[in-house]
Amino acid sequence: MPTDAVERFLAVLAPEHREAVGARPHEEQERLAAAWEQELASDDALDTLDELSPPAAEAEAARRVLDRGSD
């Protein structure tokens, strides 16, 4: 299991998003990973999902971060 925040973030992305985000500059990857960790920590609805399925909660947080980044 990856221990670096960027590696963990990339690991939960769908393959097509993983490739696109992996091609971005490392600083942007770090920014997205930090936003992902913040989303996981701050959203109470994700806490409930995390109790049921941690991978689903991580994937949902990643989707939200990417959706905000494309606005």
Coordinates of N, CA, C and O in Angstrom, one line a residue:
M1 N 0.8 -1.2 0.0 CA 0.0 0.0 0.0 C 0.9 1.2 0.0 O 1.8 1.4 0.8
P2 N 0.6 2.2 -0.9 CA 1.4 3.4 -1.0 C 1.3 4.2 0.3 O 0.2 4.3 0.9
T3 N 2.4 4.8 0.7 CA 2.4 5.7 2.0 C 2.4 7.2 1.6 O 1.9 7.9 2.4
D4 N 2.9 7.5 0.5 CA 3.0 8.9 0.1 C 1.6 9.4 -0.3 O 0.8 8.7 -0.9
A5 N 1.2 10.6 0.1 CA -0.2 11.1 -0.2 C -0.5 11.1 -1.7 O -1.6 10.8 -2.1
V6 N 0.5 11.5 -2.5 CA 0.3 11.6 -3.9 C 0.1 10.2 -4.5 O -0.8 9.9 -5.3
E7 N 0.9 9.2 -4.0 CA 0.8 7.8 -4.5 C -0.6 7.3 -4.1 O -1.2 6.6 -4.9
R8 N -1.0 7.6 -2.8 CA -2.3 7.1 -2.4 C -3.5 7.7 -3.2 O -4.4 7.0 -3.6
F9 N -3.3 9.0 -3.5 CA -4.4 9.7 -4.3 C -4.4 9.1 -5.7 O -5.5 8.7 -6.1
L10 N -3.3 8.9 -6.3 CA -3.3 8.3 -7.6 C -3.8 6.9 -7.6 O -4.5 6.5 -8.6
A11 N -3.6 6.1 -6.6 CA -4.0 4.8 -6.5 C -5.6 4.6 -6.5 O -6.1 3.6 -6.9
V12 N -6.3 5.6 -5.9 CA -7.7 5.5 -5.8 C -8.4 6.1 -7.0 O -9.6 5.9 -7.2
L13 N -7.7 6.7 -7.9 CA -8.3 7.3 -9.1 C -8.6 6.2 -10.1 O -8.0 5.1 -10.2
A14 N -9.7 6.4 -10.9 CA -10.0 5.5 -12.1 C -8.8 5.6 -13.0 O -8.1 6.6 -13.1
P15 N -8.5 4.5 -13.7 CA -7.3 4.5 -14.6 C -7.2 5.6 -15.5 O -6.1 6.2 -15.7
E16 N -8.2 6.1 -16.2 CA -8.1 7.2 -17.1 C -7.8 8.5 -16.4 O -7.0 9.3 -16.9
H17 N -8.3 8.7 -15.2 CA -7.9 9.9 -14.4 C -6.5 9.8 -13.8 O -5.8 10.8 -13.7
R18 N -6.1 8.6 -13.4 CA -4.8 8.3 -12.9 C -3.7 8.7 -13.9 O -2.7 9.4 -13.6
E19 N -3.9 8.4 -15.1 CA -3.0 8.7 -16.2 C -2.9 10.2 -16.4 O -1.8 10.8 -16.5
A20 N -4.1 10.8 -16.5 CA -4.1 12.3 -16.7 C -3.5 13.1 -15.6 O -2.7 14.0 -15.8
V21 N -3.8 12.7 -14.3 CA -3.2 13.4 -13.2 C -1.8 13.1 -13.1 O -1.0 13.9 -12.7
G22 N -1.4 11.8 -13.4 CA 0.0 11.5 -13.3 C 0.9 12.2 -14.3 O 2.1 12.4 -14.1
A23 N 0.3 12.8 -15.3 CA 1.0 13.6 -16.3 C 1.2 15.0 -15.9 O 1.9 15.8 -16.6
R24 N 0.5 15.4 -14.9 CA 0.5 16.8 -14.5 C 1.8 17.0 -13.7 O 2.4 16.1 -13.2
P25 N 2.2 18.3 -13.5 CA 3.4 18.6 -12.7 C 3.3 18.1 -11.3 O 2.2 18.1 -10.7
H26 N 4.4 17.7 -10.7 CA 4.3 17.1 -9.3 C 3.7 18.1 -8.3 O 3.0 17.6 -7.4
E27 N 3.9 19.4 -8.4 CA 3.4 20.3 -7.5 C 1.8 20.3 -7.6 O 1.2 20.4 -6.5
E28 N 1.3 20.2 -8.8 CA -0.2 20.1 -8.9 C -0.7 18.8 -8.3 O -1.7 18.7 -7.7
Q29 N 0.1 17.7 -8.5 CA -0.3 16.4 -7.9 C -0.4 16.5 -6.4 O -1.3 16.0 -5.8
E30 N 0.6 17.2 -5.8 CA 0.7 17.4 -4.4 C -0.5 18.2 -3.9 O -1.1 17.9 -2.9
R31 N -0.9 19.3 -4.7 CA -2.0 20.1 -4.3 C -3.3 19.3 -4.4 O -4.1 19.4 -3.4
L32 N -3.5 18.5 -5.4 CA -4.7 17.6 -5.5 C -4.7 16.6 -4.4 O -5.8 16.4 -3.8
A33 N -3.6 16.0 -4.0 CA -3.5 15.0 -3.0 C -3.9 15.7 -1.6 O -4.6 15.1 -0.8
A34 N -3.4 16.9 -1.4 CA -3.7 17.6 -0.2 C -5.2 17.9 -0.1 O -5.8 17.8 1.0
A35 N -5.8 18.3 -1.2 CA -7.2 18.6 -1.3 C -8.0 17.3 -1.0 O -9.0 17.4 -0.3
W36 N -7.5 16.2 -1.5 CA -8.2 14.9 -1.3 C -8.2 14.6 0.2 O -9.2 14.2 0.7
E37 N -7.0 14.7 0.8 CA -6.9 14.4 2.2 C -7.8 15.3 3.0 O -8.5 14.9 4.0
Q38 N -7.9 16.6 2.7 CA -8.8 17.5 3.4 C -10.2 17.1 3.2 O -11.0 17.2 4.1
E39 N -10.6 16.7 2.0 CA -12.0 16.3 1.7 C -12.3 15.1 2.6 O -13.4 15.1 3.2
L40 N -11.4 14.2 2.7 CA -11.7 13.0 3.5 C -11.8 13.4 5.0 O -12.6 12.8 5.7
A41 N -11.0 14.3 5.5 CA -11.0 14.7 6.9 C -12.2 15.6 7.2 O -12.7 15.5 8.4
S42 N -12.7 16.3 6.3 CA -13.7 17.3 6.7 C -15.1 17.0 6.3 O -16.0 17.7 6.8
D43 N -15.4 16.0 5.5 CA -16.8 15.7 5.1 C -17.4 14.6 6.0 O -16.9 13.5 5.9
D44 N -18.4 15.0 6.7 CA -19.0 14.0 7.6 C -19.7 12.9 6.8 O -19.8 11.7 7.3
A45 N -20.3 13.1 5.7 CA -20.9 12.1 4.9 C -19.9 11.0 4.5 O -20.2 9.8 4.4
L46 N -18.7 11.5 4.2 CA -17.6 10.5 3.8 C -17.2 9.7 5.0 O -16.8 8.5 4.9
D47 N -17.3 10.2 6.3 CA -17.0 9.4 7.5 C -17.9 8.2 7.5 O -17.5 7.1 7.8
T48 N -19.2 8.4 7.2 CA -20.2 7.3 7.3 C -19.8 6.3 6.2 O -19.8 5.1 6.4
L49 N -19.6 6.8 5.0 CA -19.2 5.9 3.9 C -17.9 5.2 4.2 O -17.8 4.0 3.9
D50 N -17.0 5.9 4.9 CA -15.7 5.2 5.2 C -15.9 4.1 6.2 O -15.2 3.1 6.1
E51 N -16.9 4.1 7.0 CA -17.2 3.0 8.0 C -17.6 1.8 7.2 O -17.3 0.7 7.6
L52 N -18.4 2.1 6.1 CA -18.9 1.0 5.3 C -17.9 0.4 4.3 O -17.8 -0.8 4.1
S53 N -17.2 1.4 3.6 CA -16.2 1.0 2.6 C -15.2 2.1 2.5 O -15.4 3.1 1.7
P54 N -14.1 1.9 3.2 CA -13.0 2.9 3.0 C -12.6 3.2 1.6 O -12.4 4.4 1.2
P55 N -12.4 2.2 0.7 CA -12.0 2.5 -0.7 C -13.1 3.3 -1.4 O -12.7 4.2 -2.2
A56 N -14.4 3.1 -1.1 CA -15.4 3.9 -1.8 C -15.3 5.3 -1.3 O -15.5 6.3 -2.1
A57 N -15.1 5.6 0.0 CA -15.0 6.9 0.5 C -13.8 7.6 -0.1 O -13.9 8.8 -0.5
E58 N -12.7 6.9 -0.2 CA -11.5 7.6 -0.9 C -11.7 7.9 -2.3 O -11.3 9.0 -2.8
A59 N -12.4 7.0 -3.0 CA -12.7 7.2 -4.5 C -13.7 8.4 -4.6 O -13.5 9.2 -5.5
E60 N -14.7 8.5 -3.7 CA -15.6 9.6 -3.8 C -15.0 10.9 -3.5 O -15.2 11.9 -4.2
A61 N -14.1 10.9 -2.5 CA -13.4 12.2 -2.3 C -12.5 12.6 -3.4 O -12.4 13.8 -3.8
A62 N -11.8 11.6 -4.1 CA -11.0 11.9 -5.2 C -11.8 12.5 -6.4 O -11.5 13.4 -7.0
R63 N -13.0 11.9 -6.6 CA -13.9 12.3 -7.7 C -14.3 13.8 -7.4 O -14.3 14.6 -8.3
R64 N -14.6 14.1 -6.2 CA -15.0 15.5 -5.8 C -13.9 16.5 -6.1 O -14.1 17.5 -6.6
V65 N -12.7 16.1 -5.7 CA -11.5 17.0 -5.9 C -11.3 17.2 -7.4 O -11.1 18.4 -7.8
L66 N -11.4 16.2 -8.2 CA -11.2 16.3 -9.6 C -12.3 17.2 -10.2 O -12.1 18.0 -11.1
D67 N -13.6 17.0 -9.7 CA -14.7 17.7 -10.3 C -14.5 19.2 -10.0 O -14.8 20.1 -10.8
R68 N -14.1 19.5 -8.8 CA -13.8 20.9 -8.4 C -12.7 21.5 -9.3 O -12.7 22.7 -9.6
G69 N -11.7 20.7 -9.6 CA -10.6 21.2 -10.3 C -10.9 21.5 -11.8 O -10.2 22.2 -12.4
S70 N -12.0 20.9 -12.3 CA -12.4 21.1 -13.7 C -13.4 22.2 -13.8 O -13.9 22.5 -14.9
D71 N -13.8 22.8 -12.7 CA -14.8 23.9 -12.8 C -14.3 25.1 -13.4 O -13.1 25.4 -13.3

